[in-house]
Coordinates of C-alpha atoms in Angstrom, one line a residue:
X526 CA 17.8 -6.0 52.8
X527 CA 17.1 -2.5 51.4
X528 CA 18.0 0.4 53.6
X529 CA 16.0 3.2 52.2
X530 CA 12.6 2.7 50.2
X531 CA 11.3 6.1 49.8
X532 CA 12.0 9.6 50.9
X533 CA 15.2 11.9 50.3
X534 CA 18.3 10.9 52.2
X535 CA 17.9 14.0 54.3
X536 CA 14.4 13.1 55.6
X537 CA 14.4 9.4 55.9
X538 CA 18.0 8.4 56.9
X539 CA 18.2 10.9 59.8
X540 CA 14.9 10.0 61.5
X541 CA 16.8 8.1 64.3
X542 CA 19.8 10.5 64.3
X543 CA 19.2 14.2 64.5
X544 CA 16.2 15.2 62.7
X545 CA 15.2 18.9 63.7
X546 CA 12.8 20.0 61.2
X547 CA 9.7 22.1 61.3
X548 CA 7.7 19.1 62.2
X549 CA 9.8 18.8 65.4
X550 CA 9.5 22.3 66.2
X551 CA 5.9 22.2 65.6
X552 CA 5.7 19.6 68.5
X553 CA 7.5 21.6 70.8
X554 CA 4.6 22.4 73.1
X555 CA 3.5 18.9 73.7
X556 CA 7.1 17.7 74.1
X557 CA 7.5 20.2 76.9
X558 CA 4.3 19.2 78.5
X559 CA 5.5 15.6 78.6
X560 CA 9.1 16.5 79.7
X561 CA 10.5 14.2 82.5
X562 CA 13.7 13.6 84.6
X563 CA 15.5 11.0 82.3
X564 CA 18.2 10.3 85.0
X565 CA 21.9 10.0 83.9
X566 CA 22.6 11.1 80.3
X567 CA 23.1 8.1 77.9
X568 CA 23.7 7.7 74.2
X569 CA 21.1 6.4 71.7
X570 CA 18.1 7.9 73.8
X571 CA 15.5 10.1 72.3
X572 CA 15.1 13.3 74.4
X573 CA 12.2 15.8 74.2
X574 CA 12.3 19.6 74.9
X575 CA 12.3 20.2 78.7
X576 CA 13.8 16.7 79.7
X577 CA 16.3 16.8 82.4
X578 CA 19.4 14.7 82.8
X579 CA 22.4 14.5 84.9
X580 CA 26.1 14.5 83.8
X581 CA 29.2 14.8 85.7
X582 CA 27.4 16.0 88.6
X583 CA 25.5 18.6 87.0
X584 CA 21.8 18.8 85.7
X585 CA 20.9 19.8 82.2
X586 CA 17.7 20.5 80.4
X587 CA 16.9 19.6 76.7
X588 CA 16.5 22.8 74.4
X589 CA 16.2 20.9 71.2
X590 CA 14.7 17.5 70.6
X591 CA 17.3 14.8 69.6
X592 CA 18.5 11.3 69.6
X593 CA 21.7 11.3 71.6
X594 CA 25.0 9.9 70.3
X595 CA 28.5 9.6 71.9
X596 CA 30.1 13.0 71.6
X597 CA 27.0 14.8 72.1
X598 CA 27.2 14.9 76.0
X599 CA 25.4 18.1 77.4
X600 CA 28.6 20.2 78.0
X601 CA 29.9 19.5 74.5
X602 CA 26.9 20.6 72.7
X603 CA 25.3 23.8 74.3
X604 CA 22.9 24.2 71.3
X605 CA 21.0 21.0 72.5
X606 CA 21.4 21.4 76.5
X607 CA 21.4 24.1 79.0
X608 CA 22.5 23.7 82.7
X609 CA 19.9 23.8 85.3
X610 CA 21.5 26.1 88.0
X611 CA 21.3 24.5 91.4
X612 CA 20.7 21.1 90.2
X613 CA 23.2 18.2 90.9
X614 CA 26.5 18.1 92.9
X615 CA 28.4 21.2 93.1
X616 CA 31.2 21.4 90.6
X617 CA 34.4 22.7 92.4
X618 CA 36.9 21.9 89.8
X619 CA 38.3 24.7 87.6
X620 CA 39.3 24.4 84.1
X621 CA 42.8 24.1 83.0
X622 CA 44.7 27.2 82.0
X623 CA 44.5 28.3 78.5
X624 CA 47.7 27.6 76.5
X625 CA 49.4 28.9 73.3
X626 CA 48.4 32.5 73.6
X627 CA 49.6 34.4 70.5
X628 CA 48.9 37.1 68.0
X629 CA 46.4 36.1 65.3
X630 CA 45.3 38.2 62.4
X631 CA 46.3 41.8 61.9
X632 CA 47.8 44.1 64.6
X633 CA 47.1 47.8 63.8
X634 CA 48.1 51.0 65.6
X635 CA 44.9 50.7 67.9
X636 CA 44.0 47.1 68.0
X637 CA 45.4 43.5 68.8
X638 CA 43.9 40.2 67.9
X639 CA 44.6 37.2 70.1
X640 CA 44.1 33.5 69.8
X641 CA 44.7 30.5 72.3
X642 CA 44.2 26.8 72.5
X643 CA 41.1 25.4 74.3
X644 CA 41.0 24.7 78.0
X645 CA 39.7 21.4 79.3
X646 CA 37.2 20.9 82.2
X647 CA 35.6 18.0 84.1
X648 CA 32.1 19.3 82.9
X649 CA 32.7 21.9 80.2
X650 CA 34.3 25.3 79.5
X651 CA 31.6 27.9 79.0
X652 CA 33.6 31.0 78.4
X653 CA 37.1 32.8 78.4
X654 CA 38.0 36.2 80.1
X655 CA 40.7 38.1 78.5
X656 CA 43.0 40.5 80.7
X657 CA 45.1 43.4 79.7
X658 CA 47.4 43.5 82.7
X659 CA 45.1 43.2 85.6
X660 CA 41.9 44.6 83.8
X661 CA 39.4 42.5 82.2
X662 CA 38.8 43.8 78.7
X663 CA 36.5 41.1 77.3
X664 CA 34.8 37.9 77.4
X665 CA 34.0 35.2 74.8
X666 CA 32.1 32.0 74.8
X667 CA 33.7 28.7 75.4
X668 CA 33.6 27.9 71.7
X669 CA 35.5 31.0 70.7
X670 CA 39.2 31.1 70.8
X671 CA 40.0 34.5 69.6
X672 CA 39.4 38.0 70.7
X673 CA 40.2 41.5 69.3
X674 CA 41.1 44.3 71.8
X675 CA 40.5 47.7 70.2
X676 CA 40.8 51.3 71.3
X677 CA 44.6 50.9 72.1
X678 CA 47.5 53.5 71.8
X679 CA 49.8 53.4 68.9
X680 CA 53.3 52.3 69.4
X681 CA 52.6 50.9 72.9
X682 CA 53.3 47.4 74.5
X683 CA 50.5 45.6 76.3
X684 CA 50.5 42.4 78.3
X685 CA 47.7 39.8 77.9
X686 CA 46.6 36.7 79.7
X687 CA 43.3 34.5 79.4
X688 CA 41.4 32.5 81.9
X689 CA 38.8 29.9 81.3
X690 CA 35.7 29.4 83.2
X691 CA 32.9 27.0 83.6
X692 CA 29.1 27.1 84.3
X693 CA 29.7 26.7 88.1
X694 CA 31.8 29.9 88.1
X695 CA 35.1 28.1 88.5
X696 CA 38.1 30.0 86.9
X697 CA 41.2 28.7 85.8
X698 CA 44.7 29.9 86.3
X699 CA 45.8 32.6 83.9
X700 CA 47.6 31.7 80.8
X701 CA 51.2 32.6 80.2
X702 CA 51.5 36.4 79.6
X703 CA 51.9 37.6 76.1
X704 CA 53.5 41.1 75.3
X705 CA 52.5 42.7 72.1
X706 CA 53.2 46.2 70.8
X707 CA 50.8 48.1 68.7
X708 CA 52.0 49.7 65.3
X709 CA 53.1 53.3 65.4
X710 CA 50.6 55.8 64.2
X711 CA 50.7 57.0 60.6
X712 CA 53.7 59.2 61.5
X713 CA 56.0 56.0 61.9
X714 CA 56.3 52.6 60.5
X715 CA 57.2 49.1 61.5
X716 CA 60.3 48.0 59.5
X717 CA 61.5 45.1 61.4
X718 CA 60.8 41.7 59.6
X719 CA 60.0 38.5 61.5
X720 CA 62.4 35.7 61.9
X721 CA 62.4 32.8 59.5
X722 CA 60.0 30.0 60.4
X723 CA 61.9 26.8 61.7
X724 CA 61.7 23.1 61.4
X725 CA 59.8 23.1 58.1
X726 CA 58.8 19.4 57.5
X727 CA 56.5 17.3 55.1
X728 CA 54.0 15.5 57.3
X729 CA 52.1 13.5 54.7
X730 CA 51.3 13.4 50.8
X731 CA 48.7 12.2 48.5
X732 CA 48.8 12.0 44.6
X733 CA 47.8 15.6 44.5
X734 CA 48.8 17.3 47.8
X735 CA 51.8 17.7 50.3
X736 CA 51.0 18.6 54.0
X737 CA 53.5 20.8 55.9
X738 CA 54.2 21.9 59.3
X739 CA 56.6 24.4 60.8
X740 CA 57.7 26.2 64.2
X741 CA 56.6 29.7 64.7
X742 CA 58.4 32.8 63.7
X743 CA 58.9 35.8 66.1
X744 CA 58.3 39.5 65.4
X745 CA 58.8 42.7 67.4
X746 CA 55.0 43.3 66.9
X747 CA 53.5 40.1 65.8
X748 CA 53.4 37.6 62.9
X749 CA 50.0 37.8 61.2
X750 CA 50.4 35.1 58.4
X751 CA 52.8 32.7 56.7
X752 CA 53.3 32.5 52.8
X753 CA 53.9 29.0 51.6
X754 CA 56.1 28.6 48.6
X755 CA 56.2 25.6 46.1
X756 CA 59.1 25.4 43.7
X757 CA 59.5 29.2 44.2
X758 CA 56.0 30.1 43.6
X759 CA 53.6 31.3 46.2
X760 CA 51.1 28.5 46.7
X761 CA 48.9 29.7 49.8
X762 CA 48.8 31.9 52.7
X763 CA 47.7 30.7 56.1
X764 CA 47.5 32.0 59.7
X765 CA 48.5 28.8 61.4
X766 CA 51.5 26.6 61.5
X767 CA 50.4 24.0 59.0
X768 CA 49.3 23.9 55.4
X769 CA 48.2 21.3 52.7
X770 CA 49.4 22.3 49.2
X771 CA 47.0 20.8 46.7
X772 CA 46.6 20.7 43.0
X773 CA 49.9 19.0 42.5
X774 CA 50.9 16.3 40.0
X775 CA 51.3 12.7 40.9
X776 CA 54.6 11.1 41.5
X777 CA 56.5 14.5 41.4
X778 CA 58.9 16.0 43.6
X779 CA 58.3 19.6 44.9
X780 CA 60.7 21.9 47.1
X781 CA 58.7 24.0 49.7
X782 CA 59.8 27.0 51.9
X783 CA 57.7 29.3 54.3
X784 CA 58.1 32.9 55.0
X785 CA 56.6 34.9 57.9
X786 CA 54.8 38.2 57.5
X787 CA 53.7 40.9 59.8
X788 CA 50.9 43.4 59.8
X789 CA 53.1 46.2 58.2
X790 CA 54.1 43.9 55.3
X791 CA 57.5 43.0 56.5
X792 CA 58.5 39.5 55.2
X793 CA 61.0 37.2 56.9
X794 CA 63.6 35.3 55.0
X795 CA 62.7 31.9 53.8
X796 CA 62.8 28.9 56.0
X797 CA 65.1 26.2 55.3
X798 CA 63.8 24.3 52.2
X799 CA 62.1 20.8 52.3
X800 CA 61.6 18.4 49.2
X801 CA 58.6 16.1 49.2
X802 CA 57.3 13.9 46.6
X803 CA 53.6 13.3 45.7
X804 CA 52.4 9.6 45.5
X805 CA 52.2 7.9 42.4
X806 CA 48.7 7.4 40.7
X807 CA 47.4 4.1 41.8
X808 CA 44.3 2.0 41.6
X809 CA 41.6 4.4 40.6
X810 CA 43.0 6.2 37.5
X811 CA 40.9 9.0 36.0
X812 CA 43.4 11.8 36.6
X813 CA 43.6 14.2 39.5
X814 CA 40.9 16.3 41.2
X815 CA 41.0 20.0 40.8
X816 CA 41.7 22.4 43.7
X817 CA 37.9 23.1 44.3
X818 CA 35.5 20.3 43.7
X819 CA 31.8 19.5 43.5
X820 CA 30.6 16.3 45.2
X821 CA 27.1 14.6 44.7
X822 CA 25.3 11.6 45.8
X823 CA 23.8 9.3 43.1
X824 CA 20.9 7.3 44.5
X825 CA 20.7 3.5 44.2
X826 CA 17.1 3.5 45.0
X827 CA 13.7 5.0 43.9
X828 CA 12.2 7.8 45.9
X829 CA 10.5 10.5 43.7
X830 CA 13.9 12.1 42.6
X831 CA 15.0 11.7 38.9
X832 CA 16.2 8.2 38.2
X833 CA 19.7 8.1 36.6
X834 CA 22.1 6.0 35.1
X835 CA 25.6 6.8 36.3
X836 CA 26.4 7.9 32.6
X837 CA 23.8 10.6 32.8
X838 CA 25.5 12.4 35.7
X839 CA 26.8 15.8 34.5
X840 CA 30.4 16.6 33.9
X841 CA 30.3 19.3 36.6
X842 CA 30.4 16.7 39.4
X843 CA 33.9 15.9 40.3
X844 CA 33.2 13.1 43.0
X845 CA 30.2 10.7 42.5
X846 CA 29.3 9.0 45.7
X847 CA 27.1 5.8 45.2
X848 CA 24.5 5.5 47.8
X849 CA 24.7 3.2 49.6
X850 CA 26.6 -0.1 50.6
X851 CA 24.3 -2.4 52.5
X852 CA 25.2 -4.1 56.0
X853 CA 25.7 -7.8 55.4
X854 CA 23.5 -9.2 58.4
X855 CA 25.1 -12.6 57.9
X856 CA 28.7 -11.3 58.3
X857 CA 29.5 -9.0 61.2
X858 CA 31.0 -5.8 59.8
X859 CA 30.6 -7.0 56.3
X860 CA 28.9 -5.1 53.5
X861 CA 27.2 -5.7 50.2
X862 CA 26.2 -3.7 47.1
X863 CA 24.2 -4.2 43.9
X864 CA 22.0 -2.4 41.6
X865 CA 18.5 -1.7 43.4
X866 CA 15.8 -3.8 41.6
X867 CA 13.3 -1.0 41.5
X868 CA 15.9 1.4 40.1
X869 CA 17.0 -1.2 37.6
X870 CA 13.4 -1.7 36.4
X871 CA 12.8 2.2 36.3
X872 CA 15.8 2.5 34.1
X873 CA 14.8 -0.4 31.7
X874 CA 16.9 -3.1 33.0
X875 CA 20.1 -1.2 34.3
X876 CA 22.5 -3.9 35.6
X877 CA 25.6 -4.2 37.7
X878 CA 27.5 -4.6 34.6
X879 CA 26.2 -1.4 33.1
X880 CA 27.1 0.4 36.4
X881 CA 30.8 -1.0 36.1
X882 CA 31.0 0.2 32.5
X883 CA 29.6 3.6 33.5
X884 CA 32.1 4.0 36.4
X885 CA 35.0 3.0 34.1
X886 CA 33.8 5.7 31.6
X887 CA 33.5 8.4 34.3
X888 CA 37.0 7.7 35.6
X889 CA 38.4 8.0 32.0
X890 CA 36.9 11.5 32.1
X891 CA 38.8 12.3 35.3
X892 CA 36.0 11.8 37.7
X893 CA 36.2 10.0 40.9
X894 CA 33.5 7.5 41.9
X895 CA 33.1 6.1 45.5
X896 CA 30.9 3.9 47.6
X897 CA 29.1 5.4 50.5
X898 CA 28.5 3.6 53.8
X899 CA 25.8 4.8 56.2
X900 CA 22.3 6.3 55.8
X901 CA 19.4 6.2 58.2
X902 CA 19.7 2.4 58.6
X903 CA 23.1 1.8 57.1
X904 CA 25.1 1.7 60.1
X905 CA 28.1 -0.7 59.8
X906 CA 29.0 -2.9 62.8
X907 CA 32.5 -2.3 63.6
X908 CA 32.1 -2.6 67.4
X909 CA 34.5 -5.5 67.6
X910 CA 37.9 -5.8 66.1
X911 CA 37.5 -9.3 65.2
X912 CA 36.0 -10.5 62.9
X913 CA 34.1 -7.1 62.0
X914 CA 37.2 -5.3 60.8
X915 CA 38.5 -8.0 58.7
X916 CA 35.0 -8.7 57.3
X917 CA 34.6 -5.1 56.5
X918 CA 38.1 -4.8 54.9
X919 CA 37.4 -7.7 52.8
X920 CA 34.0 -7.1 51.5
X921 CA 34.6 -3.3 50.9
X922 CA 37.9 -4.2 49.1
X923 CA 36.1 -6.7 47.1
X924 CA 33.4 -4.3 46.0
X925 CA 36.2 -1.7 45.2
X926 CA 37.8 -4.1 42.8
X927 CA 34.6 -5.5 41.4
X928 CA 33.1 -2.2 40.5
X929 CA 36.1 0.0 40.0
X930 CA 35.4 2.4 42.9
X931 CA 38.2 4.9 43.8
X932 CA 37.4 4.7 47.6
X933 CA 34.7 5.3 50.1
X934 CA 32.4 8.0 51.6
X935 CA 31.7 7.7 55.4
X936 CA 28.2 8.8 56.1
X937 CA 27.6 7.0 59.6
X938 CA 25.1 8.8 61.8
X939 CA 24.6 6.6 64.7
X940 CA 28.0 6.6 66.1
X941 CA 31.0 4.4 65.2
X942 CA 34.0 2.9 66.8
X943 CA 36.8 5.3 65.9
X944 CA 39.9 2.9 66.3
X945 CA 38.2 0.1 64.3
X946 CA 36.9 2.3 61.5
X947 CA 40.5 4.1 61.2
X948 CA 42.3 0.6 61.1
X949 CA 39.7 -0.7 58.6
X950 CA 39.9 2.4 56.4
X951 CA 43.9 2.4 56.4
X952 CA 43.9 -1.3 55.3
X953 CA 41.5 -0.6 52.4
X954 CA 43.6 2.4 51.4
X955 CA 46.8 0.2 51.4
X956 CA 44.9 -2.2 49.2
X957 CA 43.6 0.4 46.7
X958 CA 46.8 2.4 46.6
X959 CA 47.7 6.1 46.4
X960 CA 44.7 7.0 44.3
X961 CA 42.4 6.3 47.1
X962 CA 39.6 8.9 47.8
X963 CA 38.1 9.2 51.2
X964 CA 35.3 11.6 52.0
X965 CA 33.0 12.1 54.9
X966 CA 29.6 13.6 55.3
X967 CA 29.0 14.3 59.2
X968 CA 25.9 16.0 60.3
X969 CA 26.1 19.6 61.5
X970 CA 26.0 18.4 65.2
X971 CA 29.0 16.2 64.5
X972 CA 31.1 19.3 63.8
X973 CA 30.1 21.3 66.8
X974 CA 33.4 20.6 68.6
X975 CA 36.7 18.8 68.4
X976 CA 35.8 15.7 70.5
X977 CA 33.2 14.1 68.3
X978 CA 33.7 10.8 66.6
X979 CA 34.0 12.5 63.2
X980 CA 36.9 14.8 64.3
X981 CA 38.7 12.0 66.2
X982 CA 38.5 10.0 63.1
X983 CA 39.7 12.7 60.8
X984 CA 42.6 13.5 63.0
X985 CA 43.6 9.7 62.5
X986 CA 43.1 9.7 58.7
X987 CA 43.6 13.4 57.6
X988 CA 46.7 12.5 55.4
X989 CA 44.4 10.4 53.3
X990 CA 41.3 12.5 53.6
X991 CA 40.1 14.2 50.3
X992 CA 37.1 16.3 51.6
X993 CA 34.7 16.5 54.6
X994 CA 31.4 17.9 53.6
X995 CA 29.2 18.9 56.4
X996 CA 25.5 18.2 56.0
X997 CA 24.2 21.9 56.7
X998 CA 20.6 20.8 56.6
X999 CA 17.8 18.9 58.9
X1000 CA 19.3 20.9 61.7
X1001 CA 18.1 23.2 64.5
X1002 CA 20.0 26.2 65.8
X1003 CA 23.7 25.5 65.9
X1004 CA 26.6 27.3 67.2
X1005 CA 29.0 29.3 65.0
X1006 CA 32.6 30.1 65.8
X1007 CA 31.5 33.3 67.6
X1008 CA 29.3 31.2 70.0
X1009 CA 26.1 32.5 68.4
X1010 CA 23.4 30.1 67.4
X1011 CA 22.5 30.5 63.8
X1012 CA 19.4 28.8 62.0
X1013 CA 19.7 26.8 58.9
X1014 CA 18.8 28.0 55.4
X1015 CA 21.0 31.1 55.5
X1016 CA 24.3 32.2 54.3
X1017 CA 25.3 32.9 58.0
X1018 CA 24.5 29.2 59.0
X1019 CA 26.9 28.0 56.2
X1020 CA 29.8 30.4 56.9
X1021 CA 29.7 30.6 60.8
X1022 CA 29.5 26.8 61.3
X1023 CA 32.3 26.3 58.5
X1024 CA 34.4 28.8 60.3
X1025 CA 33.9 26.8 63.6
X1026 CA 35.1 23.7 61.9
X1027 CA 38.1 25.2 60.3
X1028 CA 39.6 25.3 63.9
X1029 CA 40.2 21.6 63.6
X1030 CA 39.8 20.8 59.7
X1031 CA 42.2 22.1 57.2
X1032 CA 40.2 24.4 54.7
X1033 CA 41.5 22.4 51.8
X1034 CA 39.7 19.4 53.1
X1035 CA 36.3 21.0 54.1
X1036 CA 33.1 21.6 52.0
X1037 CA 29.6 22.7 52.2
X1038 CA 26.9 20.3 51.9
X1039 CA 23.4 21.3 51.0
X1040 CA 20.1 19.8 49.6
X1041 CA 19.8 20.2 45.8
X1042 CA 16.2 21.2 46.1
X1043 CA 13.6 22.0 48.8
X1044 CA 12.0 18.5 48.3
X1045 CA 15.6 16.9 49.1
X1046 CA 15.3 17.8 52.8
X1047 CA 13.2 18.5 55.7
X1048 CA 14.9 21.8 56.2
X1049 CA 18.1 23.9 55.3
X1050 CA 17.6 24.3 51.6
X1051 CA 19.3 27.3 50.2
X1052 CA 19.5 28.4 46.4
X1053 CA 22.9 27.6 44.6
X1054 CA 23.6 31.4 44.5
X1055 CA 23.6 31.4 48.4
X1056 CA 26.0 28.5 48.2
X1057 CA 28.3 30.6 46.0
X1058 CA 28.0 33.6 48.3
X1059 CA 29.1 31.5 51.2
X1060 CA 32.1 30.0 49.4
X1061 CA 33.0 33.5 48.3
X1062 CA 32.7 34.8 51.8
X1063 CA 35.0 31.9 53.2
X1064 CA 37.4 32.1 50.4
X1065 CA 37.7 35.9 49.7
X1066 CA 35.9 37.7 52.4
X1067 CA 33.2 39.0 50.1
X1068 CA 29.5 38.2 49.7
X1069 CA 29.0 37.6 53.4
X1070 CA 25.9 38.1 55.5
X1071 CA 26.1 39.4 59.0
X1072 CA 28.8 36.8 60.0
X1073 CA 32.4 37.6 59.0
X1074 CA 34.9 34.6 59.3
X1075 CA 38.0 35.2 61.2
X1076 CA 40.2 34.7 58.2
X1077 CA 39.9 34.2 54.5
X1078 CA 40.2 30.5 53.2
X1079 CA 41.3 30.4 49.6
X1080 CA 41.9 26.6 49.9
X1081 CA 38.2 26.0 50.9
X1082 CA 37.5 22.5 49.1
X1083 CA 34.1 23.1 47.6
X1084 CA 30.5 22.0 48.0
X1085 CA 28.3 18.8 48.1
X1086 CA 24.8 18.1 47.4
X1087 CA 22.2 15.5 48.3
X1088 CA 21.7 14.5 45.6
X1089 CA 22.5 14.4 42.0
X1090 CA 19.0 12.8 41.4
X1091 CA 17.4 15.7 43.2
X1092 CA 19.6 18.2 41.2
X1093 CA 18.3 16.5 38.2
X1094 CA 14.7 17.5 39.1
X1095 CA 15.9 21.1 38.7
X1096 CA 17.8 20.9 35.6
X1097 CA 21.1 20.4 37.4
X1098 CA 21.1 23.9 38.6
X1099 CA 23.3 23.2 41.6
X1100 CA 26.0 21.8 39.7
X1101 CA 25.8 24.2 36.8
X1102 CA 25.7 27.2 39.0
X1103 CA 28.4 26.1 41.7
X1104 CA 31.0 24.5 39.5
X1105 CA 31.7 27.4 37.3
X1106 CA 32.0 29.6 40.4
X1107 CA 34.3 27.3 42.2
X1108 CA 36.5 27.4 38.9
X1109 CA 37.1 31.0 39.2
X1110 CA 38.0 30.9 42.9
X1111 CA 41.6 31.4 43.7

């Protein structure tokens, strides 16, 4: 059964998921007029603006129309819900105390930047208060985990704590105190280097990358970053305690060390070295992916975009996601795939055999071709472990073998069973081999917090994930890392929301997804030059709008577009503009 007959992916496939377009906003007034008390919050319910629900003893009101999914509970997504004060049972439970308070970023003679781990709450954390000694010096939203205290005295020690609070006014216990000393003024200097990082370990590898972790170094003022070295050469600089070194050769041993650095430029001794070997090339062939990549979706259906044979896809596309595998309604969990009859006719008789040959040719050019699961009506039934998981594994593996796909793309938008999908994907990866490619295309709402199904799934498979391309379109106002709500179609929307997701996804595994043309989506289109500005802002700190990321991410993976076919309607402007820019990034 064909899943999509007409209309772009961004418009048609999201109708039952999270379609927040101009049409929805135009209906805002009648939606409010018909608003109602909907009882307890539940998944798979269409909510209108003004509707009220109860959740965990509190009452919430809809601020943006949507169809709910697990993970979008009111306290998790303040862009969709606001609490109705005085409604529901009184919440008397305070959040847990923040943990992991540390110096993050650059300490100067007059400022200190702090970071901490999120607190938890029975309803939801709405903010954090930062104290210097017993004095409240600042507050941030519940989704912001950093704060910079300015106006300080040079060469002076300060003690900080952080408390979490919820919407009911409950306040947590204070975090453990952190003592930090500002740098001396220009008349003095910090000459003490940090200690060497400890416990360096390789936590995973692919054919082209090695993931590392280590223990924090200490410093008299504060560690601001870590330098990761591969075979003696600086590979990347990070602010956290993990890194994924990419762009490596398959089946090759590398020796890694890490050094800590403070704001004054003092560098620690190197950590103890660890040697790790990348996986051998397997299954897919076609060479390794570059550090920064462009992903595009190839449409296996006719909808007004340019009809293309796979062989016509421009060389600028590194990963080609074939859209989509179909649900096998006779076999729970199973999937099917074949050339759409209408597309075959439009292309003069394009066959499955032609596609197989084109995939083989693309792979010989070093490209990766994968099969996407999902779409507006393409949910895969993995609700039961048996026989659904085995059916999915056997049918998907069979398609991978038959067509020569390198892996799969997860584009599920109606929720999914995280444990069962994890089991299934790992079984497929084991069958395909180390050349397996796994990508994801979550909606913007799916990346608003670290408890969503996509982030839980990513945490289970991050060692075999190639890239997550967030769909930054067909979305209403969404929260950035600073807790502010940003509207789609701007460089700030792309950077602020990517910066938010970088709190739980490695930059080297995160990309920006946008429509190729204004016709390809109901909203959120930006020109390719704006995509380049966002990538430049995230990677180097330049070309930003009003939002400034909390750090530079030179390993940002790249960009994705829906779709290659829509890009073809514009002379492939997206690919031909973004790919050359990615090639010049560090």
